[in-house]
Short mmCIF file of C-alpha atoms in Angstrom, two decimals:
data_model
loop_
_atom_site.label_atom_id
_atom_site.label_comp_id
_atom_site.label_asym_id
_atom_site.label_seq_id
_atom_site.Cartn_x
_atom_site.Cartn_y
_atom_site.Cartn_z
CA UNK U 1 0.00 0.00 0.00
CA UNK U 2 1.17 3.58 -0.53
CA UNK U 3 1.42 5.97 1.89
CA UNK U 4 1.92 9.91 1.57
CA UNK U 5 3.62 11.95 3.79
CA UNK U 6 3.71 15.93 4.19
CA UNK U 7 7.20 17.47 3.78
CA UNK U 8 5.85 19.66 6.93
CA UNK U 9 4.76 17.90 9.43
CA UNK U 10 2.74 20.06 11.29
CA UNK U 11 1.13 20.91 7.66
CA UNK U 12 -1.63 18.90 6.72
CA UNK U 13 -4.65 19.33 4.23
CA UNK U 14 -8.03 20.76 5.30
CA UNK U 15 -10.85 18.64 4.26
CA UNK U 16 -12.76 18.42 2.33
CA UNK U 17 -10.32 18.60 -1.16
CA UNK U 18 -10.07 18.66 -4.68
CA UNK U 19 -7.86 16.44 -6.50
CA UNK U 20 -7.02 17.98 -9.91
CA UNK U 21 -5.00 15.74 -12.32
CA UNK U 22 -2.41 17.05 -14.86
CA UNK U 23 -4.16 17.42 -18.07
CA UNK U 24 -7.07 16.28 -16.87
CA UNK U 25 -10.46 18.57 -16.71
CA UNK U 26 -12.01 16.36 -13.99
CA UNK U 27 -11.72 17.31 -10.44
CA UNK U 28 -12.07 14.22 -8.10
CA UNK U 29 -14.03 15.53 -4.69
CA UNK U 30 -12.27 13.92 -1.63
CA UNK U 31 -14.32 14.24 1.61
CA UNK U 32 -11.59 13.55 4.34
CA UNK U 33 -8.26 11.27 4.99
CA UNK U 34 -9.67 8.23 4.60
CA UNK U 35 -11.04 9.39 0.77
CA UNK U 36 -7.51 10.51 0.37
CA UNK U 37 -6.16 7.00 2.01
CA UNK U 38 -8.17 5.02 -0.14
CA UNK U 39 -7.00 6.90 -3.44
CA UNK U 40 -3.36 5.93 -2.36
CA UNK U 41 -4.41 2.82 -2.27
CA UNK U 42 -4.91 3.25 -5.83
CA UNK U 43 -1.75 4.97 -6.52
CA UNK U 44 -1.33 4.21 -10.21
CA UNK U 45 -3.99 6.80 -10.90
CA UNK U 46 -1.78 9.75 -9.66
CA UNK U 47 0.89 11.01 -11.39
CA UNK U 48 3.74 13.86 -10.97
CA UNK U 49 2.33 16.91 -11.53
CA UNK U 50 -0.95 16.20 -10.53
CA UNK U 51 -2.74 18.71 -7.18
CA UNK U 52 -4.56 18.68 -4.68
CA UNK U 53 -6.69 21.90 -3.72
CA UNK U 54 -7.96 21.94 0.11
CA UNK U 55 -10.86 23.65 1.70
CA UNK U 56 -8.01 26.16 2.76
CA UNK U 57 -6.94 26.93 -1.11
CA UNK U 58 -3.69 25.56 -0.15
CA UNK U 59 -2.03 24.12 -3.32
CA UNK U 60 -0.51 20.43 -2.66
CA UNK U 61 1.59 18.96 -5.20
CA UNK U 62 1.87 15.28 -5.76
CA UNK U 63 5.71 14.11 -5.81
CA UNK U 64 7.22 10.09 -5.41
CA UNK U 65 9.83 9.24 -3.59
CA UNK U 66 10.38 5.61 -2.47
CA UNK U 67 6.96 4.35 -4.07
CA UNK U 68 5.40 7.02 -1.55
CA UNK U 69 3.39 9.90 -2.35
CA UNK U 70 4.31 13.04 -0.85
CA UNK U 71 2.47 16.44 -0.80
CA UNK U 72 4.12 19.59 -1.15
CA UNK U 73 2.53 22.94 0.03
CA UNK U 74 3.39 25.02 -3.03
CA UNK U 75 1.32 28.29 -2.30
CA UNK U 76 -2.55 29.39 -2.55
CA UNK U 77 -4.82 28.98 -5.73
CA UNK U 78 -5.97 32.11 -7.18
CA UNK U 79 -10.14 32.08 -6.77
CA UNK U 80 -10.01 33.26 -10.48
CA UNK U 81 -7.63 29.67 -11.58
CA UNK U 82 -10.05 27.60 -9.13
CA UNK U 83 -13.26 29.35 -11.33
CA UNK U 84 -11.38 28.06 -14.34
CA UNK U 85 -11.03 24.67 -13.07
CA UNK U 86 -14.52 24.26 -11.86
CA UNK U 87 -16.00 25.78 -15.51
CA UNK U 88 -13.74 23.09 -17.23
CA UNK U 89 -15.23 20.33 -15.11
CA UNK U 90 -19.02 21.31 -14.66
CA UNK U 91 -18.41 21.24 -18.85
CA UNK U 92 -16.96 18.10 -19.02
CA UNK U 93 -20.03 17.59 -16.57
CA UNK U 94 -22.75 18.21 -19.18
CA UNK U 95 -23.62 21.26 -17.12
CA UNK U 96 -25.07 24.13 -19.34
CA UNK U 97 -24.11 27.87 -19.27
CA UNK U 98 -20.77 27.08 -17.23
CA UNK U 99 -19.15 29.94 -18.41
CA UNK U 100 -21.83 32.07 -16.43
CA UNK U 101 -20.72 30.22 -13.59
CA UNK U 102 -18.96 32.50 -10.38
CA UNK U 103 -18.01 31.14 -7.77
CA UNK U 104 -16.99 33.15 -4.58
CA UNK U 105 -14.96 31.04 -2.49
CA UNK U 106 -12.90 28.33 -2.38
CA UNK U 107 -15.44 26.46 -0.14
CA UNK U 108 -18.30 27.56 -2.29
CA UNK U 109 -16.16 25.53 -5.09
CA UNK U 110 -15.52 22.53 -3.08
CA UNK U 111 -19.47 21.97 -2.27
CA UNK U 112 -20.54 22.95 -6.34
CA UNK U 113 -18.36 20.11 -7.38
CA UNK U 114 -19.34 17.81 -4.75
CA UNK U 115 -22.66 18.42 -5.63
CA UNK U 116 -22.04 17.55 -9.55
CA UNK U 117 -20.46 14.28 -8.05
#
């Protein structure tokens, strides 16, 4: 099984989170730890590169070392990048009139995709 660790140790993500994969327009909702546990689990699907957003905006990248996944805190999405995100995946969605969408915080974002899922 694979295991992530944070490079800070009192740094960990706030849940819930978004997991946004490189090239990818999906955003996979993650509800706690053990959503986030049982993704490592399935480790293949995650790749360098590939983010996760938490309820904070806090920016995690993915990297390997050792088979393990470790996050990186690498600074705060811009609400206006998280807007483009969401648009991207309520279109890939089948949701209508996306680009009308605004969304006004990063929790705000968190619960619209959730609710899509």
């Amino acid at each position: 099984m694979t295991t992530a660790t944070v490079t800070d140790a009192a740094a960990t993500p706030h849940w819930p989170a978004l997991l946004h994969q490189q090239n990818v327009d999906e955003l996979l909702y993650l509800e706690n730890n053990q959503d986030w546990e049982q993704l490592l689990a399935a480790s293949y699907l995650l790749n360098l590169g590939d983010r996760l957003v938490d309820s904070a905006g806090t920016i995690w990248g993915l990297t390997f070392r050792n088979r393990q996944v470790q996050l990186l805190m690498s600074g705060m999405i811009p609400l206006s990048e998280l807007q483009q995100l969401i648009q991207a995946h309520a279109l890939l969605d089948g949701s209508c009139c996306v680009s009308k969408l605004q969304i006004n915080s990063i929790t705000e974002a968190i619960q619209f995709v959730k609710s899509l899922s």
